[in-house]
Tab-separated table of C-alpha atoms in Angstrom:
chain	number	residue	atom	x	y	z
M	1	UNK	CA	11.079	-8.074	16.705
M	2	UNK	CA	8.285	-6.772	18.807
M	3	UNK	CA	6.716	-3.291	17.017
M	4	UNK	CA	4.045	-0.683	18.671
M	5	UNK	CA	1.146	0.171	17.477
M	6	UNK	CA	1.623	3.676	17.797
M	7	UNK	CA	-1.882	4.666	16.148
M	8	UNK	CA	-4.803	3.660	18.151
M	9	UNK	CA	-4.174	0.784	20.638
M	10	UNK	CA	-0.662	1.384	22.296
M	11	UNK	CA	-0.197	-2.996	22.387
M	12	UNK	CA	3.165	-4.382	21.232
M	13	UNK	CA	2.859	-6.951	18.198
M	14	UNK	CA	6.056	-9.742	17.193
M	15	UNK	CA	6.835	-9.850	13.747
M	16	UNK	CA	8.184	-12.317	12.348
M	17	UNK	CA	10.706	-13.771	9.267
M	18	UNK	CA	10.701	-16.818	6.875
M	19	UNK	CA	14.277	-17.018	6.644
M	20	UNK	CA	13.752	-19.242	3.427
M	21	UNK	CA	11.616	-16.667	1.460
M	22	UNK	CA	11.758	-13.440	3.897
M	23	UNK	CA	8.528	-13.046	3.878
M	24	UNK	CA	7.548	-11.188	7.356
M	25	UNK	CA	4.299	-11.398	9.504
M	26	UNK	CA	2.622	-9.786	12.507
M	27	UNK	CA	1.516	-12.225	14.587
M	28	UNK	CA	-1.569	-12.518	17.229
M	29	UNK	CA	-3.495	-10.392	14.763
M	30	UNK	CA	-6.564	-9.503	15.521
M	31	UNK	CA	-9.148	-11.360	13.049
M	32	UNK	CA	-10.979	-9.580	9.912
M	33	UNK	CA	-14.139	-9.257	11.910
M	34	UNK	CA	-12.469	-7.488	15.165
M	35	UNK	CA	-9.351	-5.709	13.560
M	36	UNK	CA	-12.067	-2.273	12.480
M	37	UNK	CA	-11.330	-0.741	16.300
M	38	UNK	CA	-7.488	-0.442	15.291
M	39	UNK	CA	-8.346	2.086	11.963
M	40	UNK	CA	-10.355	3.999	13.970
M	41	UNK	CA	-8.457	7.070	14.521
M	42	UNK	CA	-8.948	10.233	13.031
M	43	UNK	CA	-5.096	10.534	12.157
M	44	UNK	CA	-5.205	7.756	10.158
M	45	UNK	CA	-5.228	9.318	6.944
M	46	UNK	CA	-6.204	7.010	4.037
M	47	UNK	CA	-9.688	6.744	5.475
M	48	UNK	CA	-10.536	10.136	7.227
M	49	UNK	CA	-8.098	12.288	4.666
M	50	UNK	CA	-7.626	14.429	7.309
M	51	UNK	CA	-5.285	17.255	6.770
M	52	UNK	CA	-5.085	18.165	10.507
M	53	UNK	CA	-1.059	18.330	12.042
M	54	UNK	CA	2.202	19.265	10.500
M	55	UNK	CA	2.658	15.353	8.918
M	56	UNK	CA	-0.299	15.039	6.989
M	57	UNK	CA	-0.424	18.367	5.675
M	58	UNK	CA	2.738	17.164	3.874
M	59	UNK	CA	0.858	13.829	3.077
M	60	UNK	CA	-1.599	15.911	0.573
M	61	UNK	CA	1.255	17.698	-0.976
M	62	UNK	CA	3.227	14.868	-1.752
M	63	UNK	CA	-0.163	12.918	-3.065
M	64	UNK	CA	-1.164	15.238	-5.458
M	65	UNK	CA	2.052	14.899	-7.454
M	66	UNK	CA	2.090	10.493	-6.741
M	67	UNK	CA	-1.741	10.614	-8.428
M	68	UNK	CA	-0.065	11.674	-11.046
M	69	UNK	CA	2.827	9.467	-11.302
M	70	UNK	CA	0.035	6.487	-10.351
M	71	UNK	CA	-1.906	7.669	-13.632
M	72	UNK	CA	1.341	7.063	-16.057
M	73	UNK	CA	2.037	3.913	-14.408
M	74	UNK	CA	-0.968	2.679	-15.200
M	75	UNK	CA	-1.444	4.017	-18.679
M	76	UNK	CA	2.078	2.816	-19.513
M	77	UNK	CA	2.206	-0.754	-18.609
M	78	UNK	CA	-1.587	-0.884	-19.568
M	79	UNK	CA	-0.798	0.041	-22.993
M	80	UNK	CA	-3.979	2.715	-23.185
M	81	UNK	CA	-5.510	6.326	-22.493
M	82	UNK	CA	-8.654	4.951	-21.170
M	83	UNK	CA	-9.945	1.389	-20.126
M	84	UNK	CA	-11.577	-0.083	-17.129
M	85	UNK	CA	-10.075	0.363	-13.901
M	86	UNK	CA	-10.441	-1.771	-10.565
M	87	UNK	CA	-8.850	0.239	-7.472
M	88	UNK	CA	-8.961	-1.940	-4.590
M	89	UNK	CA	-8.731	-0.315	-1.226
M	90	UNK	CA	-9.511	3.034	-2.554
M	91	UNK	CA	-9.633	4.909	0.693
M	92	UNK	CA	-11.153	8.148	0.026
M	93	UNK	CA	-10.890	7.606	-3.616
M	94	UNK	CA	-8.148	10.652	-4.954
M	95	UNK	CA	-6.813	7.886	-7.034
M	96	UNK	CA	-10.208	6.393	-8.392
M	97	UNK	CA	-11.378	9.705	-8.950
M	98	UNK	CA	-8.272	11.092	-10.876
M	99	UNK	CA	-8.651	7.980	-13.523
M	100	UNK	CA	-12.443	8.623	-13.411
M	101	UNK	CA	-12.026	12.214	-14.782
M	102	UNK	CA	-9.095	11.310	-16.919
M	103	UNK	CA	-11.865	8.591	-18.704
M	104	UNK	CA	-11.371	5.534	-17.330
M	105	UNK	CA	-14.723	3.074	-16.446
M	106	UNK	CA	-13.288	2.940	-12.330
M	107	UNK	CA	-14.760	0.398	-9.818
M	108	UNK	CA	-13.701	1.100	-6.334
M	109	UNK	CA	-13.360	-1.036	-3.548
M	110	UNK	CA	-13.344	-0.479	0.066
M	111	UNK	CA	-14.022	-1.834	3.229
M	112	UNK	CA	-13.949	0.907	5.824
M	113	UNK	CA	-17.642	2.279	6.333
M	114	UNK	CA	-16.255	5.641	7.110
M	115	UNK	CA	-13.916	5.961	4.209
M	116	UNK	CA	-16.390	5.067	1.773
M	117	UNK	CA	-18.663	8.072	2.845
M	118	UNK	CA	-15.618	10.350	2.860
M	119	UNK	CA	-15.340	9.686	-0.801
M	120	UNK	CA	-18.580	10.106	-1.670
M	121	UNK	CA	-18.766	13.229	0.704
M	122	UNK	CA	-15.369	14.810	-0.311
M	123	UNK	CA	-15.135	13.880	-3.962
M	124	UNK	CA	-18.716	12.549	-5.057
M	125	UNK	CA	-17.164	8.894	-5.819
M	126	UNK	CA	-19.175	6.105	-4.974
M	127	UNK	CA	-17.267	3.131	-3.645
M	128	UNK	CA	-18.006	-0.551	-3.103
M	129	UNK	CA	-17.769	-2.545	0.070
M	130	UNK	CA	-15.136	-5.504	0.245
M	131	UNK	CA	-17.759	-7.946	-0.428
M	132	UNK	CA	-18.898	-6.853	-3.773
M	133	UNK	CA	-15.298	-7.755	-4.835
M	134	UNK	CA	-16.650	-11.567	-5.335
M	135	UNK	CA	-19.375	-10.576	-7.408
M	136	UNK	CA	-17.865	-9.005	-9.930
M	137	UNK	CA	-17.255	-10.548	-13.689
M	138	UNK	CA	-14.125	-12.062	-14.459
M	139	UNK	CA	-11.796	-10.818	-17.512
M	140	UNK	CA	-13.439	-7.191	-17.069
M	141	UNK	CA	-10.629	-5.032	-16.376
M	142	UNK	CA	-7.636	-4.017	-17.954
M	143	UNK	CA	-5.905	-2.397	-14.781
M	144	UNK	CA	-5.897	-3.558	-11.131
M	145	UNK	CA	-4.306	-1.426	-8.676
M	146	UNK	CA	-3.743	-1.499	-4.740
M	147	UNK	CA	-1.892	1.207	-3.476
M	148	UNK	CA	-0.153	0.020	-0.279
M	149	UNK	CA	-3.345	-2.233	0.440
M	150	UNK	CA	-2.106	-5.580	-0.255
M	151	UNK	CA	-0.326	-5.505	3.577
M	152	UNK	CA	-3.918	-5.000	5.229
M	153	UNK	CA	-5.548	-7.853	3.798
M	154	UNK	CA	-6.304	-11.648	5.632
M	155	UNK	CA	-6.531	-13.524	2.590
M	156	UNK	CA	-4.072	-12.877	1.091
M	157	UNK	CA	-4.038	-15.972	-1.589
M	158	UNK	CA	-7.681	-15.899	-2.259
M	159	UNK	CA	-7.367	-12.289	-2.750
M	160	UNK	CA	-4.783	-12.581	-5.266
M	161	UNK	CA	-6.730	-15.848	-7.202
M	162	UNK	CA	-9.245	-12.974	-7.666
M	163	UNK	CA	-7.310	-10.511	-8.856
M	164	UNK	CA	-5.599	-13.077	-11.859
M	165	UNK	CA	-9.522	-14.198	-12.770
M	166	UNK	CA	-10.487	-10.478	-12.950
M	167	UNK	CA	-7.939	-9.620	-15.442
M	168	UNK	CA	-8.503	-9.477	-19.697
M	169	UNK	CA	-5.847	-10.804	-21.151
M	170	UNK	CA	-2.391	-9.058	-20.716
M	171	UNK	CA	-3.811	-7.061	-18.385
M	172	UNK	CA	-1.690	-5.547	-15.647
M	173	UNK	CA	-1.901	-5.941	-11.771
M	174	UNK	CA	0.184	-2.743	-9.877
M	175	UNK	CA	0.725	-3.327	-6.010
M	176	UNK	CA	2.450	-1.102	-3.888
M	177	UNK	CA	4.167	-2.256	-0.792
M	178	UNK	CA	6.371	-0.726	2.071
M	179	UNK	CA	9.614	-2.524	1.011
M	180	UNK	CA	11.500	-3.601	5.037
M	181	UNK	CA	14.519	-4.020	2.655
M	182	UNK	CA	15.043	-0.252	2.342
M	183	UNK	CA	17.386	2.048	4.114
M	184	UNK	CA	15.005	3.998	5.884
M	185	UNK	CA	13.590	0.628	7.458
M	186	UNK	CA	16.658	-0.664	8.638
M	187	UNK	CA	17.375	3.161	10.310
M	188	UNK	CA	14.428	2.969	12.581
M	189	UNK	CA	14.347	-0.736	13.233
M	190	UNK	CA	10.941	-1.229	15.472
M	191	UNK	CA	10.074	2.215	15.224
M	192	UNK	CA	9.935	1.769	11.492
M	193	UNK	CA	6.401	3.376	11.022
M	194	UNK	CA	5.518	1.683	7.870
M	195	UNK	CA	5.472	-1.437	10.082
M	196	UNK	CA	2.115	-0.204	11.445
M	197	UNK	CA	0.892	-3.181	13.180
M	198	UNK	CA	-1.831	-4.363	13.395
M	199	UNK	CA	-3.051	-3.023	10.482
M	200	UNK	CA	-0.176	-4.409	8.203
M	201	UNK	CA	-0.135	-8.283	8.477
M	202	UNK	CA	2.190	-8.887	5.790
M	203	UNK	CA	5.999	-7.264	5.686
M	204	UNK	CA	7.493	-7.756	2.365
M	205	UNK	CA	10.522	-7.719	0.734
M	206	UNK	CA	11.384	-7.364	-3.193
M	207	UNK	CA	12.136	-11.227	-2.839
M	208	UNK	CA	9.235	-12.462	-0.992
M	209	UNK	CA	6.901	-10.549	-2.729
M	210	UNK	CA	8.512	-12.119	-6.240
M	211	UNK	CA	7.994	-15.686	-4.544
M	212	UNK	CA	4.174	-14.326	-3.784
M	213	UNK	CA	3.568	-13.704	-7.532
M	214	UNK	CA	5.206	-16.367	-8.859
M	215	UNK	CA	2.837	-18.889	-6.081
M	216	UNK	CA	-0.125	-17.241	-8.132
M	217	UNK	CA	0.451	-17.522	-11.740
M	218	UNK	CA	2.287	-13.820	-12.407
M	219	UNK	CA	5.732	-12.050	-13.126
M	220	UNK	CA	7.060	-9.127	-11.855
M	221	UNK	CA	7.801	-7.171	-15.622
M	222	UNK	CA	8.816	-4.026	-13.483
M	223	UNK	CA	9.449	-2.349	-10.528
M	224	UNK	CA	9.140	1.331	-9.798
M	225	UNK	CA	10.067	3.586	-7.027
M	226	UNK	CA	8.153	5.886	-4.090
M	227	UNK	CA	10.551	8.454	-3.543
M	228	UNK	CA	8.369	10.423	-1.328
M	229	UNK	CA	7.409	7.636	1.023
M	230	UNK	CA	11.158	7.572	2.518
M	231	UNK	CA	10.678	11.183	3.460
M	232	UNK	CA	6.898	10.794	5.045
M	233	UNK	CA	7.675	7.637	6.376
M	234	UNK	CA	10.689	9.075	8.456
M	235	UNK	CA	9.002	11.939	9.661
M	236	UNK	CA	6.585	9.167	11.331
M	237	UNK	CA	9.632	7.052	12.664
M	238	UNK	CA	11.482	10.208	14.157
M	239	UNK	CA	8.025	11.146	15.953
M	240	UNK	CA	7.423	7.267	16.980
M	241	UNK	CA	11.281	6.765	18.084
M	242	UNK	CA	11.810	10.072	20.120
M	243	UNK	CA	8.114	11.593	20.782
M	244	UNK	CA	9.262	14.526	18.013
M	245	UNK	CA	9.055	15.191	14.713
M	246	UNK	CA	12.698	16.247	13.865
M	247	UNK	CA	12.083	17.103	10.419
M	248	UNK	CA	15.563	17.772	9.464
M	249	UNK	CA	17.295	14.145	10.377
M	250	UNK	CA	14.086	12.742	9.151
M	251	UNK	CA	14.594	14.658	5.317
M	252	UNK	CA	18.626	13.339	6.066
M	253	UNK	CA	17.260	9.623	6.111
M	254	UNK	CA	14.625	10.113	3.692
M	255	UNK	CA	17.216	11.547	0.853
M	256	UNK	CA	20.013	8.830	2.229
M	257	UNK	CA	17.668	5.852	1.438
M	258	UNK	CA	16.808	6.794	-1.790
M	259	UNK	CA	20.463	7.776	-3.229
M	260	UNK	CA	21.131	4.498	-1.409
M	261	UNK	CA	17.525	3.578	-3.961
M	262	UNK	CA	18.938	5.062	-6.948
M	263	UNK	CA	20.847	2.316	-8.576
M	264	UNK	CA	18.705	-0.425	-7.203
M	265	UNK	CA	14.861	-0.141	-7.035
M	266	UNK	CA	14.726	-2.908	-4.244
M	267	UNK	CA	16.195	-0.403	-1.551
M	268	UNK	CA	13.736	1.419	-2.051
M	269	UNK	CA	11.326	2.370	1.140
M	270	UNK	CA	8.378	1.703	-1.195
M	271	UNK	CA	8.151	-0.364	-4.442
M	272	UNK	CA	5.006	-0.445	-7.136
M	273	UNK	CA	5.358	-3.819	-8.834
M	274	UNK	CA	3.824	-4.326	-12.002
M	275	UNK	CA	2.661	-7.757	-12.555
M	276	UNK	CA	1.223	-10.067	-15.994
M	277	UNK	CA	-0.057	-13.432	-15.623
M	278	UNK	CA	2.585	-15.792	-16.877
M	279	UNK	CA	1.798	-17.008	-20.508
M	280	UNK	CA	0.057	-20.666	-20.426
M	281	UNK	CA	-1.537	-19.703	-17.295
């Protein structure tokens, strides 16, 4: 299919599909060193935290509750109250400084110049660049989380080499990912926000995300739902498909793809997978 960039540039991207593994990828995208230009709007929330507009008002609402949920995710499949803590792609860091107060030892990681000083500015976190994510110790954290991040990043296999070598034993690895299996995604089609090309390289689906693991030495143990993405993520789509944000068939698609999600976490418009490294490994 050919998508929009509907956030900065205006230029149409093709997606395409492995039809063995469904796997999903933008294509023509622009390389690490030249894709900065296309985050560089100030409605782009996860790095200016804006809370400017009708949308992203509704974004902070719904995050202070997910923090939340994030936290007991973590502490849950973690097996503790406090340990150490890699967020990678910590935007603003909310989520790196929630498990900061709470007691956890938090490294943060992100590449975006501007985000970084929002954190620091906004919350008093200090965050790491991208590169410092090769320097640091392996078997040193108990918890490694990437909250939809995992569909931004070029290498994608190196990245997730790292991520096994940086774990203690039984340690947990919790990605979240737009899911292009969900109801909401097949509603909108191209206009599908969560799309968001260029920026996402990487589409996945519950099974090509499984084969992903698998390629790099983990299981999925569980699989846990966004319920609020489906509604925010509409709201985006209705704006992107008809130049308005008609909140009211947007809340009728969001609530229709999760009943849809109820007895099957794959429908879901967003999935946090929770991943070990396979024993032997």
């Amino acid at each position: 299919m050919t998508v929009k960039d509907h956030s900065v540039s205006s230029e149409d991207f093709e997606i395409w599909e492995c039809k063995k593994c469904t796997f999903r990828f933008t294509q023509h995208v622009p390389a690490a060193a030249d894709i900065g230009p296309y985050y560089q709007s100030s409605a782009y929330i996860s790095h200016s935290d804006t809370s400017k507009g009708f949308i992203n008002r509704l974004y902070h609402i719904a995050r202070n509750f997910t923090i939340k949920s994030k936290k007991s995710v973590a502490e849950k499949y973690a097996g503790m109250r406090t340990g150490s803590l890699l967020d990678v792609g910590a935007g603003t860091g909310a989520f790196a400084e929630a498990m900061q107060n709470a007691g956890w030892n938090v490294t943060g990681i992100e590449p975006d110049d501007t985000a970084r000083k929002n954190a620091l500015d906004i919350r008093h976190v200090q965050l790491k660049p991208a590169e410092e994510l090769l320097k640091l110790p392996e078997t040193s954290f108990n918890v490694i989380t990437l909250w939809h991040v995992l569909e931004h990043v070029h290498d994608l296999h190196e990245y997730m080499e790292i991520f096994r070598k940086l774990l203690v034993a039984n340690g947990v690895l919790i990605i979240a990912l737009p899911n292009y299996k969900s109801y909401d995604a097949d509603a909108y089609a191209g206009a599908w926000a969560a799309y968001d090309v260029p920026r996402h390289l990487w589409h996945f689906s519950p099974q090509s995300f499984d084969t992903l693991a698998s390629h790099h030495g983990f299981s999925v143990i569980a699989r846990k739902p966004m319920w609020f993405d489906s509604y925010y993520i509409s709201l985006l789509s209705e704006k992107y498909l008809t130049g308005k944000s008609n909140v009211v068939k947007a809340f009728i698609t969001g609530t229709v793809s999760n009943i849809k999600a109820l007895a099957d976490t794959k429908r879901c418009s967003s999935v946090i997978y929770i991943l070990k490294v396979k024993s032997g490994v």
